Tab-separated table of C-alpha atoms in Angstrom:
chain	number	residue	atom	x	y	z
Q	1	UNK	CA	83.919	-115.942	157.421
Q	2	UNK	CA	83.783	-115.737	153.625
Q	3	UNK	CA	86.263	-117.631	151.449
Q	4	UNK	CA	87.292	-116.625	147.917
Q	5	UNK	CA	87.686	-118.654	144.738
Q	6	UNK	CA	84.338	-120.441	144.979
Q	7	UNK	CA	85.257	-122.930	147.721
Q	8	UNK	CA	82.413	-124.601	149.569
Q	9	UNK	CA	82.526	-125.086	153.332
Q	10	UNK	CA	80.236	-127.597	154.985
Q	11	UNK	CA	79.089	-127.223	158.549
Q	12	UNK	CA	80.159	-130.047	160.830
Q	13	UNK	CA	79.298	-130.658	164.470
Q	14	UNK	CA	81.831	-129.346	167.056
Q	15	UNK	CA	83.064	-131.334	169.992
Q	16	UNK	CA	85.973	-129.409	171.545
Q	17	UNK	CA	87.066	-127.133	168.719
Q	18	UNK	CA	85.684	-126.085	165.326
Q	19	UNK	CA	85.928	-128.795	162.653
Q	20	UNK	CA	86.158	-127.398	159.125
Q	21	UNK	CA	85.913	-129.252	155.807
Q	22	UNK	CA	86.809	-127.637	152.487
Q	23	UNK	CA	85.255	-129.055	149.349
Q	24	UNK	CA	87.657	-128.376	146.512
Q	25	UNK	CA	86.530	-127.082	143.173
Q	26	UNK	CA	85.182	-129.610	140.706
Q	27	UNK	CA	87.223	-131.241	137.972
Q	28	UNK	CA	86.339	-130.591	134.313
Q	29	UNK	CA	82.621	-130.893	133.617
Q	30	UNK	CA	81.153	-134.384	133.840
Q	31	UNK	CA	77.955	-134.720	131.838
Q	32	UNK	CA	75.086	-137.140	132.253
Q	33	UNK	CA	76.049	-140.470	130.697
Q	34	UNK	CA	74.835	-141.036	127.153
Q	35	UNK	CA	72.968	-144.330	127.531
Q	36	UNK	CA	69.383	-145.528	127.740
Q	37	UNK	CA	69.392	-145.988	131.517
Q	38	UNK	CA	70.721	-142.461	132.151
Q	39	UNK	CA	68.135	-140.940	129.819
Q	40	UNK	CA	65.431	-142.522	131.990
Q	41	UNK	CA	66.955	-141.964	135.439
Q	42	UNK	CA	68.759	-138.615	135.033
Q	43	UNK	CA	66.708	-137.236	132.171
Q	44	UNK	CA	63.058	-138.149	132.676
Q	45	UNK	CA	62.843	-139.173	136.354
Q	46	UNK	CA	65.246	-136.600	137.800
Q	47	UNK	CA	64.735	-133.535	135.607
Q	48	UNK	CA	61.343	-131.802	135.992
Q	49	UNK	CA	61.704	-129.974	132.677
Q	50	UNK	CA	62.270	-133.160	130.680
Q	51	UNK	CA	59.494	-134.917	132.598
Q	52	UNK	CA	57.005	-132.120	131.893
Q	53	UNK	CA	57.813	-131.878	128.175
Q	54	UNK	CA	57.750	-135.633	127.547
Q	55	UNK	CA	54.582	-136.138	129.585
Q	56	UNK	CA	52.770	-133.282	127.840
Q	57	UNK	CA	53.565	-134.585	124.346
Q	58	UNK	CA	52.885	-138.245	125.169
Q	59	UNK	CA	49.596	-137.582	126.952
Q	60	UNK	CA	48.340	-135.348	124.160
Q	61	UNK	CA	49.163	-138.077	121.653
Q	62	UNK	CA	47.282	-140.573	123.822
Q	63	UNK	CA	44.101	-138.524	123.319
Q	64	UNK	CA	44.130	-139.121	119.566
Q	65	UNK	CA	41.512	-141.447	118.118
Q	66	UNK	CA	42.565	-143.900	115.443
Q	67	UNK	CA	40.470	-144.274	112.297
Q	68	UNK	CA	40.704	-147.011	109.694
Q	69	UNK	CA	40.036	-146.356	106.016
Q	70	UNK	CA	39.931	-148.524	102.926
Q	71	UNK	CA	39.983	-147.623	99.261
Q	72	UNK	CA	37.118	-148.755	97.063
Q	73	UNK	CA	36.766	-147.601	93.495
Q	74	UNK	CA	39.449	-144.961	94.025
Q	75	UNK	CA	37.593	-143.502	97.017
Q	76	UNK	CA	38.691	-143.506	100.653
Q	77	UNK	CA	35.956	-144.937	102.846
Q	78	UNK	CA	35.967	-145.001	106.635
Q	79	UNK	CA	35.681	-148.433	108.230
Q	80	UNK	CA	33.312	-148.056	111.207
Q	81	UNK	CA	34.013	-151.433	112.830
Q	82	UNK	CA	37.138	-153.577	112.836
Q	83	UNK	CA	39.107	-155.800	115.212
Q	84	UNK	CA	41.969	-153.280	115.190
Q	85	UNK	CA	39.788	-150.824	117.143
Q	86	UNK	CA	39.206	-153.418	119.865
Q	87	UNK	CA	42.896	-154.312	119.963
Q	88	UNK	CA	44.034	-150.702	120.382
Q	89	UNK	CA	41.378	-149.958	122.998
Q	90	UNK	CA	42.538	-152.977	125.032
Q	91	UNK	CA	46.036	-153.875	123.790
Q	92	UNK	CA	46.918	-156.093	126.755
Q	93	UNK	CA	45.520	-157.068	130.186
Q	94	UNK	CA	47.549	-154.396	131.994
Q	95	UNK	CA	46.959	-151.356	129.781
Q	96	UNK	CA	44.190	-149.448	128.110
Q	97	UNK	CA	44.531	-147.402	124.929
Q	98	UNK	CA	45.672	-144.139	126.566
Q	99	UNK	CA	48.370	-145.659	128.769
Q	100	UNK	CA	49.563	-147.855	125.911
Q	101	UNK	CA	49.969	-144.928	123.491
Q	102	UNK	CA	51.531	-142.722	126.191
Q	103	UNK	CA	54.217	-145.308	126.974
Q	104	UNK	CA	54.919	-145.921	123.277
Q	105	UNK	CA	55.443	-142.196	122.582
Q	106	UNK	CA	57.228	-141.420	125.866
Q	107	UNK	CA	59.849	-144.140	125.438
Q	108	UNK	CA	60.707	-142.863	121.980
Q	109	UNK	CA	61.041	-139.289	123.263
Q	110	UNK	CA	63.216	-140.360	126.200
Q	111	UNK	CA	65.378	-143.102	124.682
Q	112	UNK	CA	65.059	-142.457	120.969
Q	113	UNK	CA	63.633	-145.977	120.617
Q	114	UNK	CA	60.262	-147.557	121.222
Q	115	UNK	CA	59.428	-151.235	120.714
Q	116	UNK	CA	55.909	-152.484	120.066
Q	117	UNK	CA	55.663	-156.229	120.583
Q	118	UNK	CA	52.901	-158.190	118.857
Q	119	UNK	CA	51.737	-161.532	120.244
Q	120	UNK	CA	50.007	-163.760	117.737
Q	121	UNK	CA	49.429	-167.501	117.255
Q	122	UNK	CA	51.552	-169.458	114.809
Q	123	UNK	CA	48.767	-171.839	113.787
Q	124	UNK	CA	45.045	-171.798	113.257
Q	125	UNK	CA	42.614	-169.278	111.809
Q	126	UNK	CA	44.328	-166.361	113.575
Q	127	UNK	CA	47.890	-167.313	112.626
Q	128	UNK	CA	49.973	-164.160	112.165
Q	129	UNK	CA	47.166	-161.877	113.381
Q	130	UNK	CA	48.140	-159.805	116.471
Q	131	UNK	CA	45.906	-160.583	119.425
Q	132	UNK	CA	47.857	-158.576	122.008
Q	133	UNK	CA	50.154	-155.548	121.912
Q	134	UNK	CA	52.692	-154.464	124.514
Q	135	UNK	CA	55.504	-151.919	124.784
Q	136	UNK	CA	58.933	-153.293	125.700
Q	137	UNK	CA	61.326	-151.368	127.927
Q	138	UNK	CA	64.067	-149.840	125.716
Q	139	UNK	CA	66.526	-150.119	128.607
Q	140	UNK	CA	66.177	-153.910	128.412
Q	141	UNK	CA	66.896	-154.215	124.681
Q	142	UNK	CA	70.531	-155.269	124.834
Q	143	UNK	CA	71.293	-155.903	121.174
Q	144	UNK	CA	69.793	-156.169	117.718
Q	145	UNK	CA	70.964	-159.151	115.668
Q	146	UNK	CA	71.157	-158.629	111.910
Q	147	UNK	CA	71.044	-161.179	109.103
Q	148	UNK	CA	71.824	-160.018	105.573
Q	149	UNK	CA	71.623	-156.412	106.716
Q	150	UNK	CA	68.140	-156.714	108.208
Q	151	UNK	CA	67.051	-157.089	111.863
Q	152	UNK	CA	66.506	-160.761	112.731
Q	153	UNK	CA	66.251	-160.799	116.535
Q	154	UNK	CA	66.051	-158.380	119.444
Q	155	UNK	CA	67.874	-159.534	122.584
Q	156	UNK	CA	65.608	-158.660	125.506
Q	157	UNK	CA	67.179	-158.760	128.983
Q	158	UNK	CA	64.100	-159.920	130.885
Q	159	UNK	CA	65.886	-163.119	131.905
Q	160	UNK	CA	69.397	-163.905	133.120
Q	161	UNK	CA	70.645	-164.964	129.696
Q	162	UNK	CA	68.376	-162.740	127.669
Q	163	UNK	CA	65.528	-163.704	125.377
Q	164	UNK	CA	65.621	-163.604	121.599
Q	165	UNK	CA	62.518	-161.920	120.261
Q	166	UNK	CA	62.059	-162.409	116.492
Q	167	UNK	CA	62.039	-159.171	114.535
Q	168	UNK	CA	58.758	-160.254	112.933
Q	169	UNK	CA	57.096	-159.746	116.345
Q	170	UNK	CA	58.408	-156.207	116.866
Q	171	UNK	CA	57.719	-152.832	115.321
Q	172	UNK	CA	60.728	-150.658	116.121
Q	173	UNK	CA	60.026	-146.926	116.255
Q	174	UNK	CA	63.193	-144.820	116.410
Q	175	UNK	CA	64.739	-141.446	115.636
Q	176	UNK	CA	67.471	-140.909	113.082
Q	177	UNK	CA	70.932	-141.691	114.454
Q	178	UNK	CA	73.937	-140.223	112.577
Q	179	UNK	CA	76.455	-142.265	114.590
Q	180	UNK	CA	78.213	-145.016	112.580
Q	181	UNK	CA	77.968	-148.386	114.240
Q	182	UNK	CA	74.890	-147.452	116.258
Q	183	UNK	CA	73.743	-151.059	116.085
Q	184	UNK	CA	70.334	-150.176	114.703
Q	185	UNK	CA	69.388	-148.020	117.685
Q	186	UNK	CA	67.888	-144.552	117.362
Q	187	UNK	CA	69.336	-141.426	118.945
Q	188	UNK	CA	67.671	-139.995	122.039
Q	189	UNK	CA	66.711	-136.293	121.907
Q	190	UNK	CA	68.121	-136.041	125.441
Q	191	UNK	CA	71.587	-136.850	124.077
Q	192	UNK	CA	71.554	-133.564	122.173
Q	193	UNK	CA	70.606	-131.769	125.392
Q	194	UNK	CA	73.040	-133.390	127.816
Q	195	UNK	CA	74.629	-130.054	128.759
Q	196	UNK	CA	71.403	-128.228	129.816
Q	197	UNK	CA	70.009	-131.389	131.429
Q	198	UNK	CA	73.187	-131.862	133.468
Q	199	UNK	CA	73.270	-128.170	134.366
Q	200	UNK	CA	69.650	-128.214	135.504
Q	201	UNK	CA	70.176	-131.322	137.633
Q	202	UNK	CA	73.346	-129.908	139.205
Q	203	UNK	CA	71.671	-126.595	139.998
Q	204	UNK	CA	68.876	-128.404	141.786
Q	205	UNK	CA	71.341	-130.521	143.724
Q	206	UNK	CA	73.443	-127.497	144.709
Q	207	UNK	CA	70.341	-125.664	145.930
Q	208	UNK	CA	69.495	-128.590	148.201
Q	209	UNK	CA	73.101	-128.721	149.453
Q	210	UNK	CA	72.968	-124.998	150.217
Q	211	UNK	CA	69.865	-125.456	152.353
Q	212	UNK	CA	71.280	-128.489	154.112
Q	213	UNK	CA	74.651	-126.816	154.749
Q	214	UNK	CA	73.039	-123.723	156.228
Q	215	UNK	CA	74.490	-121.310	153.668
Q	216	UNK	CA	75.639	-120.853	150.076
Q	217	UNK	CA	79.005	-122.037	148.731
Q	218	UNK	CA	81.820	-119.638	149.525
Q	219	UNK	CA	81.009	-119.115	153.213
Q	220	UNK	CA	82.566	-120.596	156.314
Q	221	UNK	CA	79.985	-122.022	158.668
Q	222	UNK	CA	80.517	-123.594	162.060
Q	223	UNK	CA	78.058	-125.012	164.528
Q	224	UNK	CA	78.910	-122.532	167.296
Q	225	UNK	CA	79.402	-118.921	166.202
Q	226	UNK	CA	80.984	-118.053	169.556
Q	227	UNK	CA	83.936	-120.359	168.953
Q	228	UNK	CA	86.773	-118.818	166.957
Q	229	UNK	CA	89.015	-120.679	164.556
Q	230	UNK	CA	92.246	-121.876	166.002
Q	231	UNK	CA	95.371	-120.548	164.295
Q	232	UNK	CA	96.387	-123.968	162.853
Q	233	UNK	CA	92.938	-124.331	161.331
Q	234	UNK	CA	93.022	-120.862	159.786
Q	235	UNK	CA	96.496	-121.519	158.361
Q	236	UNK	CA	95.325	-124.853	156.935
Q	237	UNK	CA	92.380	-123.161	155.186
Q	238	UNK	CA	94.680	-120.491	153.731
Q	239	UNK	CA	97.140	-123.169	152.580
Q	240	UNK	CA	94.408	-125.183	150.811
Q	241	UNK	CA	93.047	-122.069	149.109
Q	242	UNK	CA	96.450	-121.010	147.802
Q	243	UNK	CA	97.300	-124.535	146.738
Q	244	UNK	CA	94.159	-124.902	144.646
Q	245	UNK	CA	94.427	-121.349	143.309
Q	246	UNK	CA	97.859	-121.824	141.812
Q	247	UNK	CA	97.289	-125.392	140.656
Q	248	UNK	CA	94.434	-124.419	138.289
């Protein structure tokens, strides 16, 4: 039995008589939330299009080789050996160069922000020289503290109370953000594409629902095709349809 007006009927198990559930039409469109966590969960991890695009760009960038040059006598000369090459090739104990660059680029594409943390000693011959590089999770950067208009600390939520990371230890890569009061955070490209991202996710979810329900939205489905609807049930369906039709 087909129902008009785009109503969705889900199949439910029958015991003595057909049991019918009508899912009413949705309220006004609800888009994916515009925050860092949603960009990761609903944008990158849930949407295959976003995942493919971000992964392709980030992995291609990870293939690039870095070269160091210095100027001598007005000429640019390539530096064949330097500690920076070793640092980039092995930035930290958990990552190599490719994975490190991929995560740095991917986070910026997904969240609009990427944070490179530099670990260096405060004293000794290597004071102020980065010995280890790591990429912080943008979703864990809770706040940027400013002093005299410049970043002073980044509040990193890796502990219960949050950890203050001095701005001198972080290189913040971000996209332009036209929103006043953005707090120093960049704008995610996914924010500009919330409508198509939400639409794509919803289409995928509806396709799965259609398969699980045994038919597309707009059809009446019962577990036993030999059992007819009882008159009270048919009247209830008609009442719900008319009620929602005239309330729109």
